[in-house]
PDB file of C-alpha atoms in Angstrom:
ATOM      1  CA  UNK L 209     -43.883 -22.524 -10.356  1.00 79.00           C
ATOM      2  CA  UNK L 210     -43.336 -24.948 -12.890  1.00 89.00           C
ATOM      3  CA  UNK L 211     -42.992 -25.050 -17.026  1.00 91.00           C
ATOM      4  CA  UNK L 212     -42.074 -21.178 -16.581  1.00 89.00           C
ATOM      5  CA  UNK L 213     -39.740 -21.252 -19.904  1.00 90.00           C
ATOM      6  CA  UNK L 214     -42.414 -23.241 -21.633  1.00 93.00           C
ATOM      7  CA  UNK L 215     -45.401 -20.771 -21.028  1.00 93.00           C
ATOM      8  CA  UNK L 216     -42.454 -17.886 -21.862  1.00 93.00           C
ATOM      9  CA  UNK L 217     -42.528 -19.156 -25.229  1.00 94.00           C
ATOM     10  CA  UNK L 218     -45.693 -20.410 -25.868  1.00 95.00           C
ATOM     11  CA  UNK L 219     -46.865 -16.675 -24.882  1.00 95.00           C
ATOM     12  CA  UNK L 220     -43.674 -15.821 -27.404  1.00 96.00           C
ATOM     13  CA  UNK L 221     -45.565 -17.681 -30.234  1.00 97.00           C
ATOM     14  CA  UNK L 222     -48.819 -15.871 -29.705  1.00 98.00           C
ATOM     15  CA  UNK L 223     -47.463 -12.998 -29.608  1.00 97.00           C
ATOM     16  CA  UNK L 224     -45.989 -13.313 -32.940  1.00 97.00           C
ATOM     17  CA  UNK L 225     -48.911 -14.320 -34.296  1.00 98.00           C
ATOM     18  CA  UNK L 226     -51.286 -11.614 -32.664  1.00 98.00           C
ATOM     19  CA  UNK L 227     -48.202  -8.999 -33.945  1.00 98.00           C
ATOM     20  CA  UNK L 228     -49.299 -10.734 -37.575  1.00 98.00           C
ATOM     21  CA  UNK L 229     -52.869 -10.287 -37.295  1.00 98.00           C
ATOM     22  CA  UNK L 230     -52.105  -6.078 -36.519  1.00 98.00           C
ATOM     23  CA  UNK L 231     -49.571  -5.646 -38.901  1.00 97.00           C
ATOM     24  CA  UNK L 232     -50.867  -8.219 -41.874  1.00 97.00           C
ATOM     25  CA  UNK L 233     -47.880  -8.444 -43.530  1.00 97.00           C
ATOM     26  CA  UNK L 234     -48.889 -11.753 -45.587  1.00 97.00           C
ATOM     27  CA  UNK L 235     -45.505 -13.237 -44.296  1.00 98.00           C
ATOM     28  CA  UNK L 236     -46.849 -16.508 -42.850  1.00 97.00           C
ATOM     29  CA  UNK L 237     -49.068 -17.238 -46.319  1.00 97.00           C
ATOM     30  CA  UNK L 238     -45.281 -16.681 -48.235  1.00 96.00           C
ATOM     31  CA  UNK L 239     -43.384 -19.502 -49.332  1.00 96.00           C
ATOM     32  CA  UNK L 240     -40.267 -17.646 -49.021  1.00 97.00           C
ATOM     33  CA  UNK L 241     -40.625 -17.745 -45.549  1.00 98.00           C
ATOM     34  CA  UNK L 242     -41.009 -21.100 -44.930  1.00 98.00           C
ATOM     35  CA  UNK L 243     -37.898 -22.064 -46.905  1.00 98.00           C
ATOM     36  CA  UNK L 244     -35.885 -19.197 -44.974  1.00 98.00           C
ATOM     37  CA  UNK L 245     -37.344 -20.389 -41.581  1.00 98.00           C
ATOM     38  CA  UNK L 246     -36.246 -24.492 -42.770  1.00 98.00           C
ATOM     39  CA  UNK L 247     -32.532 -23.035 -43.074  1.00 97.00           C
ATOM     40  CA  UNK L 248     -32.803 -20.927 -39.543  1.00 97.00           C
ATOM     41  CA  UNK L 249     -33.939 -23.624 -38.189  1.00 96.00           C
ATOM     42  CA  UNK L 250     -31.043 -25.620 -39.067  1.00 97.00           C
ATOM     43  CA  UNK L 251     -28.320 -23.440 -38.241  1.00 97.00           C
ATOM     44  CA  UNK L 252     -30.323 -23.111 -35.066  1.00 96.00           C
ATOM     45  CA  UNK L 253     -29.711 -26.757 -34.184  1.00 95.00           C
ATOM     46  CA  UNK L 254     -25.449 -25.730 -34.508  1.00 95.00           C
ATOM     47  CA  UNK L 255     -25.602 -22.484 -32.493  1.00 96.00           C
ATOM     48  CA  UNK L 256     -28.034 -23.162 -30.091  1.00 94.00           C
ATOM     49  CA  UNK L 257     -26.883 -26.822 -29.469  1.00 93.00           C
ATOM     50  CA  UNK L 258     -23.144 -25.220 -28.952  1.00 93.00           C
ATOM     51  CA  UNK L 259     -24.686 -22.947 -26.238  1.00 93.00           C
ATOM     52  CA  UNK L 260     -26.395 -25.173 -24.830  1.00 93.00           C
ATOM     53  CA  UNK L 261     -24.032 -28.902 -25.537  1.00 93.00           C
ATOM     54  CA  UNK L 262     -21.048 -26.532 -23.500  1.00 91.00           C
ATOM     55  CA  UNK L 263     -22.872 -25.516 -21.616  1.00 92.00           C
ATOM     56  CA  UNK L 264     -22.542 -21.583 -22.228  1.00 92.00           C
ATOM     57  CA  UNK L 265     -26.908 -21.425 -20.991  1.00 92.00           C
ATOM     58  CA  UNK L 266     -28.464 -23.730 -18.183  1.00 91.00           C
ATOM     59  CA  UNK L 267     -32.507 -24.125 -17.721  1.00 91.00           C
ATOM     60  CA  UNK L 268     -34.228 -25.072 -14.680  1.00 89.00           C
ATOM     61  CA  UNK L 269     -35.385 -28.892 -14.801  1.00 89.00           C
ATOM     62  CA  UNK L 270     -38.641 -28.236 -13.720  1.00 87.00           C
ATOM     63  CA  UNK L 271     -39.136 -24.710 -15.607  1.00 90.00           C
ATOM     64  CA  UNK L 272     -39.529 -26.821 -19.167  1.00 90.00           C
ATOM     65  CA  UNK L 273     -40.875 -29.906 -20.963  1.00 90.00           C
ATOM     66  CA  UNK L 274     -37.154 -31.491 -19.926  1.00 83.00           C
ATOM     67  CA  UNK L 275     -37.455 -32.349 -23.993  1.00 84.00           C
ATOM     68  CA  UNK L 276     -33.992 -32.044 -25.150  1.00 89.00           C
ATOM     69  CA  UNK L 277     -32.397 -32.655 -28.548  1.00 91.00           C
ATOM     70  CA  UNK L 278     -29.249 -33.858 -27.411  1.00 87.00           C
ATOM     71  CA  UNK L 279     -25.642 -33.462 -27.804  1.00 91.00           C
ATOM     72  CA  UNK L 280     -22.908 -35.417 -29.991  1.00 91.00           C
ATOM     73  CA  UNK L 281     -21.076 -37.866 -27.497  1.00 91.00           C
ATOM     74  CA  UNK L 282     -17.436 -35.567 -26.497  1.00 88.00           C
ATOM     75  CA  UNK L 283     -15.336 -34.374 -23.807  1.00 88.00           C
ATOM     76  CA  UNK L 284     -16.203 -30.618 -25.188  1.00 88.00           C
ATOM     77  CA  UNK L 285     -19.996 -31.191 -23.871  1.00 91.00           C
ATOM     78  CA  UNK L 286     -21.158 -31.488 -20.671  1.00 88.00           C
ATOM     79  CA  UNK L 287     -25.295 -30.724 -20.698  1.00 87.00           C
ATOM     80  CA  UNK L 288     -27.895 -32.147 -22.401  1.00 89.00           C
ATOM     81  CA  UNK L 289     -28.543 -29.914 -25.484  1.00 91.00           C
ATOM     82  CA  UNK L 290     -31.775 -27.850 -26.781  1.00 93.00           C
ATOM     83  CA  UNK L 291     -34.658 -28.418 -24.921  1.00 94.00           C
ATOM     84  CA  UNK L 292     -37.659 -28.458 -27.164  1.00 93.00           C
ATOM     85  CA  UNK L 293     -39.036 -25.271 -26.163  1.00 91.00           C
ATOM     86  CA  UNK L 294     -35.844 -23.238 -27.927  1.00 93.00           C
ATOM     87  CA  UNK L 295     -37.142 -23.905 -31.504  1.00 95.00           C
ATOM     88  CA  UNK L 296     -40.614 -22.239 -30.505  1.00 96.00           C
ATOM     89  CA  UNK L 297     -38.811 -19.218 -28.828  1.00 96.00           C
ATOM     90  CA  UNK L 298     -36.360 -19.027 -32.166  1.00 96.00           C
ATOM     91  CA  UNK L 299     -39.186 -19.321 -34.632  1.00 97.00           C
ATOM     92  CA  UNK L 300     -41.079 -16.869 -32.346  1.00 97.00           C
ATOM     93  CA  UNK L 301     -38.059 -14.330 -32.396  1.00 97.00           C
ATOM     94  CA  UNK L 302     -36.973 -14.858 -36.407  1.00 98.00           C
ATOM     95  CA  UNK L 303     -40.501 -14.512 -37.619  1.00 98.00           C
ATOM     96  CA  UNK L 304     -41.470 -10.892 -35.384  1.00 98.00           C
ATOM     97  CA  UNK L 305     -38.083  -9.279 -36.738  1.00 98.00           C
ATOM     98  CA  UNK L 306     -39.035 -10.746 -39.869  1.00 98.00           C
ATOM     99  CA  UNK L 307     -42.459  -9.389 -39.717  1.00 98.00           C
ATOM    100  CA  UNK L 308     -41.371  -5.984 -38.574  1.00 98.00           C
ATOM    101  CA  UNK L 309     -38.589  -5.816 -41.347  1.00 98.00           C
ATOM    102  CA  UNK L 310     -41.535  -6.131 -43.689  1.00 97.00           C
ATOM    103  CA  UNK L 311     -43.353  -3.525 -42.382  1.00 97.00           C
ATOM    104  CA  UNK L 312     -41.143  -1.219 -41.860  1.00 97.00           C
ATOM    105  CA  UNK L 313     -40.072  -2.023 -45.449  1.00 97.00           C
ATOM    106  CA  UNK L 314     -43.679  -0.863 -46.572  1.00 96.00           C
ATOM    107  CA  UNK L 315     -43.596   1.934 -44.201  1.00 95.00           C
ATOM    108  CA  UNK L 316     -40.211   3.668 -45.388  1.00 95.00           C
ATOM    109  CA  UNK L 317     -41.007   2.446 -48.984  1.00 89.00           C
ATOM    110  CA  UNK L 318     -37.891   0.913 -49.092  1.00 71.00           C
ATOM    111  CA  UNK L 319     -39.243  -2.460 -50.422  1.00 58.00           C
TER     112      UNK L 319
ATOM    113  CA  UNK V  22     -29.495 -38.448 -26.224  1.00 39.00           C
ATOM    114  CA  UNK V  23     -28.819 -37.646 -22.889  1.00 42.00           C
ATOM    115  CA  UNK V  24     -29.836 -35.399 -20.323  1.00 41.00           C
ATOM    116  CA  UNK V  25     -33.494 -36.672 -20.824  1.00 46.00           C
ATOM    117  CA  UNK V  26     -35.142 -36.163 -17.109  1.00 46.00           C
ATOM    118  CA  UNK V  27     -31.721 -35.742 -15.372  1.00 47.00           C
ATOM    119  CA  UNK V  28     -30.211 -32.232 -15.031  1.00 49.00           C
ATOM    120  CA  UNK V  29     -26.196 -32.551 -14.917  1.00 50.00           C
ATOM    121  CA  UNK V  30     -24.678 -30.173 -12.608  1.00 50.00           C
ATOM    122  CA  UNK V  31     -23.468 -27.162 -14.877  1.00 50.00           C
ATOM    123  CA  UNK V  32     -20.484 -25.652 -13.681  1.00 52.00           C
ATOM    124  CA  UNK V  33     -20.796 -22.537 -11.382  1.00 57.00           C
ATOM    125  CA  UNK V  34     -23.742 -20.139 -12.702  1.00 57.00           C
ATOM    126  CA  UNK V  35     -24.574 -16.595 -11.435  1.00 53.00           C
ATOM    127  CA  UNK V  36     -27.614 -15.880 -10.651  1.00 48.00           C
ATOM    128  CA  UNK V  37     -29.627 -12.759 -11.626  1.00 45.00           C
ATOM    129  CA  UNK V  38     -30.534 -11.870  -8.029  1.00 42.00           C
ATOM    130  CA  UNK V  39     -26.610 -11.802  -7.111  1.00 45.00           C
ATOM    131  CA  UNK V  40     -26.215  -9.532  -9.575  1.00 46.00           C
ATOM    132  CA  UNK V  41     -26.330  -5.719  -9.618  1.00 45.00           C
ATOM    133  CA  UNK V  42     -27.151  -3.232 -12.275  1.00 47.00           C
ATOM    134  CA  UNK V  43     -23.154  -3.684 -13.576  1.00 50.00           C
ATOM    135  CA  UNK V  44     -21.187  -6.571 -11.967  1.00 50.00           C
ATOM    136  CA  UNK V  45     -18.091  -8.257 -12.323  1.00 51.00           C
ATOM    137  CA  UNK V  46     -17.993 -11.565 -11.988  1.00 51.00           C
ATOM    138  CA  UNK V  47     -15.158 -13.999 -11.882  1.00 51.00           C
ATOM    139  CA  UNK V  48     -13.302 -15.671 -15.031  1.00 55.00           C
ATOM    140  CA  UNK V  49     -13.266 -14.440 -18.168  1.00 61.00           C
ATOM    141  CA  UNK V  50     -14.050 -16.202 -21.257  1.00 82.00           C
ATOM    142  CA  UNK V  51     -14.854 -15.025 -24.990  1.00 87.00           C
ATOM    143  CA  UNK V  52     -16.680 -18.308 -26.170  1.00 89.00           C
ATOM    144  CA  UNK V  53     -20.424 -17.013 -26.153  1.00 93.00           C
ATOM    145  CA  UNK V  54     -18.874 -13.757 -27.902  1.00 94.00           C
ATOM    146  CA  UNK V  55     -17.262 -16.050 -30.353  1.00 93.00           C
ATOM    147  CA  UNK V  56     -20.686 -17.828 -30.870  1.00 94.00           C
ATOM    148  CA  UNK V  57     -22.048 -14.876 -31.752  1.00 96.00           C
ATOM    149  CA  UNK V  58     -19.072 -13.282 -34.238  1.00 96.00           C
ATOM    150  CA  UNK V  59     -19.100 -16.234 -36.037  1.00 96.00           C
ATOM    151  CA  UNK V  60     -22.648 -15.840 -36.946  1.00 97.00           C
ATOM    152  CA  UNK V  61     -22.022 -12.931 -38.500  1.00 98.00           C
ATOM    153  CA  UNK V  62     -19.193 -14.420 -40.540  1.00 98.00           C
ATOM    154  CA  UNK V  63     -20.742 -16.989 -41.915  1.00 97.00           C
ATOM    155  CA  UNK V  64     -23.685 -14.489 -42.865  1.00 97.00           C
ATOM    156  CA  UNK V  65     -21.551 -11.953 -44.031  1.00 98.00           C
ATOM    157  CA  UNK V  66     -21.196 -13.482 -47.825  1.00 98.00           C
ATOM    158  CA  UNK V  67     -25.211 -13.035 -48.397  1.00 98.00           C
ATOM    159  CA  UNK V  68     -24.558  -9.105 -47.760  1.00 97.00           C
ATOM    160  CA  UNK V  69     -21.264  -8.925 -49.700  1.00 97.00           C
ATOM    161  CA  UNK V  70     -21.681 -11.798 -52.451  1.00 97.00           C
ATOM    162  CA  UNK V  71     -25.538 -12.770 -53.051  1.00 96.00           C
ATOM    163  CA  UNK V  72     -26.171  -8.651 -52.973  1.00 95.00           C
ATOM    164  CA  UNK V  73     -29.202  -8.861 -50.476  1.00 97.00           C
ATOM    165  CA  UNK V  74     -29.581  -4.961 -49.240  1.00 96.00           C
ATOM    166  CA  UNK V  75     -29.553  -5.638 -45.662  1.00 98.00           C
ATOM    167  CA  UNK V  76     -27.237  -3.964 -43.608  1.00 98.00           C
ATOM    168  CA  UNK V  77     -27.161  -0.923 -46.629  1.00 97.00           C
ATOM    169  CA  UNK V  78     -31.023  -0.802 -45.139  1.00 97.00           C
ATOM    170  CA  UNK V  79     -29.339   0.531 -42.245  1.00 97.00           C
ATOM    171  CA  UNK V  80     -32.466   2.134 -41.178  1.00 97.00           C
ATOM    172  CA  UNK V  81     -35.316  -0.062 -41.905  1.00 97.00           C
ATOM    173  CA  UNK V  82     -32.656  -2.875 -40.195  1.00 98.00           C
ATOM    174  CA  UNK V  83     -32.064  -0.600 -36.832  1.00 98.00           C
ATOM    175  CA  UNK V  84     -36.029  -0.135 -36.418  1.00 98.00           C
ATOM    176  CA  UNK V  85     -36.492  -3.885 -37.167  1.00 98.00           C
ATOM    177  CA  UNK V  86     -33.809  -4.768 -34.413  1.00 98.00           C
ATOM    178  CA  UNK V  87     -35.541  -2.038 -31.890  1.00 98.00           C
ATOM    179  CA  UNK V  88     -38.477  -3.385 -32.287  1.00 97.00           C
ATOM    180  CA  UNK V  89     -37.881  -7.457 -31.837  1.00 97.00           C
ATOM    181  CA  UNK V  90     -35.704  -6.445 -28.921  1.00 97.00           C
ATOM    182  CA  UNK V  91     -37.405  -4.275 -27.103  1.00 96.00           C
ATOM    183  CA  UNK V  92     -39.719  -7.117 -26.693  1.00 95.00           C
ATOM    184  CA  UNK V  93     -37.351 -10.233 -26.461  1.00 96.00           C
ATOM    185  CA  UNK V  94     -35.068  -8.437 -24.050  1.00 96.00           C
ATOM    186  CA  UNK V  95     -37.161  -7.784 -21.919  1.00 95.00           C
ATOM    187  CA  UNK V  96     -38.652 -11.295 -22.149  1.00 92.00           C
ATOM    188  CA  UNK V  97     -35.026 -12.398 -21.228  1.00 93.00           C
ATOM    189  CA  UNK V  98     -34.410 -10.106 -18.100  1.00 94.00           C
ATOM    190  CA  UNK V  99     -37.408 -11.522 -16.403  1.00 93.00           C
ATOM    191  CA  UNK V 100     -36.987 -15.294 -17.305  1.00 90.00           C
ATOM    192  CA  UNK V 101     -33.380 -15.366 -16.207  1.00 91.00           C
ATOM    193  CA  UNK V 102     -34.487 -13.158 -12.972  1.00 90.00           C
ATOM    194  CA  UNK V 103     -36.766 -16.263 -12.203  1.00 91.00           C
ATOM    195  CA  UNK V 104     -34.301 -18.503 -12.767  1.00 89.00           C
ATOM    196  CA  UNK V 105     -35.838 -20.199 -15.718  1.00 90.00           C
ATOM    197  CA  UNK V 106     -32.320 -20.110 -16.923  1.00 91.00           C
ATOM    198  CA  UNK V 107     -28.844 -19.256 -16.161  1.00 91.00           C
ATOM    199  CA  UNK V 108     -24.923 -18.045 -17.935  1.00 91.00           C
ATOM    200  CA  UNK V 109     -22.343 -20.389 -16.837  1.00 88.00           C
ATOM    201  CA  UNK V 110     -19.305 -18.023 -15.272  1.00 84.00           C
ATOM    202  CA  UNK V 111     -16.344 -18.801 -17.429  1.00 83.00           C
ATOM    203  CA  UNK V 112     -17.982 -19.219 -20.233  1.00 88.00           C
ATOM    204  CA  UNK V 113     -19.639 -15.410 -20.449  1.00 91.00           C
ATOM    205  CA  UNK V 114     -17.776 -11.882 -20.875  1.00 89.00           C
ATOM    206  CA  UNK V 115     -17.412 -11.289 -16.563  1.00 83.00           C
ATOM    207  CA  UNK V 116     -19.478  -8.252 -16.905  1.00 85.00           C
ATOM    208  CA  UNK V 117     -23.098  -8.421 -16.710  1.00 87.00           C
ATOM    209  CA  UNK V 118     -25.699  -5.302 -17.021  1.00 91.00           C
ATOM    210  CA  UNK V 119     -29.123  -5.733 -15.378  1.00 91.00           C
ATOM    211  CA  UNK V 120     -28.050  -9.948 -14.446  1.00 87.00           C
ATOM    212  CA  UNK V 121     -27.330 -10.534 -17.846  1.00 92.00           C
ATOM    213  CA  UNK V 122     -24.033 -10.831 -19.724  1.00 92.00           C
ATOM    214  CA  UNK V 123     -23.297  -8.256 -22.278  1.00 93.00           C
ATOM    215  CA  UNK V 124     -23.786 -10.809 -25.238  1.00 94.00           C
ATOM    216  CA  UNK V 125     -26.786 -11.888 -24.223  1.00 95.00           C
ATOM    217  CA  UNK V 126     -27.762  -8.315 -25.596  1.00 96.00           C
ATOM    218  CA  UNK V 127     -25.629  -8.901 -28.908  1.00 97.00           C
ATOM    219  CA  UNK V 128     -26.943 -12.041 -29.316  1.00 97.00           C
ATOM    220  CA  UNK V 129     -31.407 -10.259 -30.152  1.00 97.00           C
ATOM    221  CA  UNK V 130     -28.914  -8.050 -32.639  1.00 98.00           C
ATOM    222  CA  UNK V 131     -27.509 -10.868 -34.198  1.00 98.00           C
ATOM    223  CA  UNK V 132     -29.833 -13.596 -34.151  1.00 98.00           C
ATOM    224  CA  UNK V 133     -32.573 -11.370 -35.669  1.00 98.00           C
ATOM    225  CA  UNK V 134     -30.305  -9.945 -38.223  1.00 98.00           C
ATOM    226  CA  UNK V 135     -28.836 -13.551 -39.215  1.00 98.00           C
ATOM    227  CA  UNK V 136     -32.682 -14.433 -39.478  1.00 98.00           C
ATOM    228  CA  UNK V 137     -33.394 -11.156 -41.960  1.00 98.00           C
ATOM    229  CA  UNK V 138     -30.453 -12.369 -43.928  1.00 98.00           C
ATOM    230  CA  UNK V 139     -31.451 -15.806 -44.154  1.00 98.00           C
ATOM    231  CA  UNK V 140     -35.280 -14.211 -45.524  1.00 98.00           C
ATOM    232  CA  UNK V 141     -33.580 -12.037 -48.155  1.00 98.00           C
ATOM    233  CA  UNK V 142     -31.284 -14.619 -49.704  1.00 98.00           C
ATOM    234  CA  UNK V 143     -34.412 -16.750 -49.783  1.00 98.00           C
ATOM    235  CA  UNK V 144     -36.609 -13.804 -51.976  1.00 96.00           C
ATOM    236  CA  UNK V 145     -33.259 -12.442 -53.969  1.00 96.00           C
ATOM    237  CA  UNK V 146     -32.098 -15.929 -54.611  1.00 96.00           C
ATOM    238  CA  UNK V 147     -36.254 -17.158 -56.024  1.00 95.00           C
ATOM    239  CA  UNK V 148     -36.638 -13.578 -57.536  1.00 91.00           C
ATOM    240  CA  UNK V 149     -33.611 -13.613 -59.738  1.00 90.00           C
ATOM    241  CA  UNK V 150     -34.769 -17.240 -60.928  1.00 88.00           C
ATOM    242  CA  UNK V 151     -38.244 -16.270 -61.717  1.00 82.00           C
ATOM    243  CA  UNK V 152     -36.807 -13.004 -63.675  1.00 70.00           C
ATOM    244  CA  UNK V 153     -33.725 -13.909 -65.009  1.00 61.00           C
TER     245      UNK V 153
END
C-alpha cells in the first residue's frame, strides 16, 4: 500500500466537512474562522516543522505525496520537514473541534 | 528544501507492532512534552489577558476535546500501527500506551484547545471592535 497518510487525511477532510453538513454550524461561511485558521496555520508551520525538522515524527516515503516544506539549514535538524499532507490533517483536526465547540456551545447555551 | 524524494535515515524508531499495551522503551527525553507545554504557554495570555472564556467553559471545552479525539486518536493508533509514521526513541517520554507515546495523546488535547483559543481571540478580539 501506498499514499496511506495521504488518503488518512484526505478521508480526515471529508469527514470534517460531512461532520459540517450534520451539525450546520455556519462555521465555514464565518469570516472569523478563516482569520483564526490563517494564524493556526502559521504557528502550525513552527510546531509541526520542530516535530518534524528534529525529527521527534518520521513518515513512510512511499505512504505520502513526499511534498515537504522543508527545514532551516542547522545541526539541530536532521529530516526533511512537513510533508504537505500535515496542513490538511491540521485544518481537518482545528476545524471539527472547532465545529463541535460551536455546537456544543448552542447545545449547553453557553454561547 | 531538502528531503524532497529522499528519506534520511531517522534515528532509531519503535515501531507500533513491537510495542505492547504499556511498554518501556529505551532513552528518555522530554522534547515532544516540551513541544507541547509550550503551546500552552504561549496560548495561555488569550485565557488570562484577552478574557476569551475558554478553559472557564470547562465543560463545553471537555465535550469539544472528547469529541475531536475520540475520532483523531483513533485515526492515529491505526496509521502509526501501519507504519504510515513513526516516534523517534529519545526524543519521546519511554513509555508508550497502545504503540503510542503518552504525548501523542496530550498533543489532540492541546492542539485542539490551542485551535479553540486561536477561534475565540479571533470573535472577542472583532466583537469588541464592532461594539466598542
Amino acid at each position: 500500500v501506498t499514499y496511506g497518510y495521504t488518503l488518512f487525511c484526505a478521508g480526515a477532510l471529508l469527514l470534517t466537512l460531512g461532520l459540517e453538513a450534520v451539525l450546520r454550524t455556519g462555521l465555514l461561511r464565518d469570516r472569523r474562522f478563516w482569520i483564526a485558521m490563517a494564524i493556526v496555520g502559521f504557528f502550525q508551520v513552527l510546531v509541526d516543522g520542530w516535530l518534524t525538522c528534529r525529527p521527534i515524527v518520521t513518515y513512510a516515503q512511499e505512504q505520502f505525496s513526499g511534498v515537504r516544506l522543508g527545514c532551516p539549514s542547522s545541526a539541530l535538524f536532521e529530516a526533511g520537514g512537513m510533508p504537505l499532507e500535515d496542513a490538511v490533517f491540521g485544518f481537518a483536526m482545528i476545524t471539527q473541534a472547532l465545529l463541535w465547540w460551536i455546537w456544543w456551545g448552542r447545545r449547553l447555551g453557553e454561547q | 528544501m531538502r528531503g524532497v524524494g529522499s528519506r534520511p535515515r531517522p534515528p532509531q524508531t519503535v515501531s507500533f507492532l513491537r510495542c505492547g499495551w504499556l511498554t518501556p522503551a529505551p532513552m528518555a527525553s522530554f522534547e515532544y512534552l516540551l513541544v507541547l507545554a509550550l503551546c500552552l504557554l504561549v496560548t495561555a495570555p488569550l485565557e488570562l489577558v484577552l478574557g476569551v472564556r475558554v478553559y472557564r467553559q470547562a465543560r463545553r471545552l471537555a465535550l469539544t476535546l472528547l469529541c475531536t479525539g475520540a475520532v483523531f486518536v483513533t485515526w492515529d493508533l491505526v496509521g502509526a500501527g501501519l507504519g504510515h509514521w513513526e516516534y523517534v526513541v529519545g526524543r519521546v517520554l519511554p513509555v508508550r500506551l497502545l504503540g503510542l507515546p503518552l504525548e501523542e495523546y496530550l498533543f489532540f488535547v492541546v492542539v485542539p484547545l490551542c485551535g479553540v483559543l486561536a477561534f475565540e481571540a479571533v470573535r472577542v478580539t472583532l466583537d469588541r471592535r464592532q461594539r466598542p
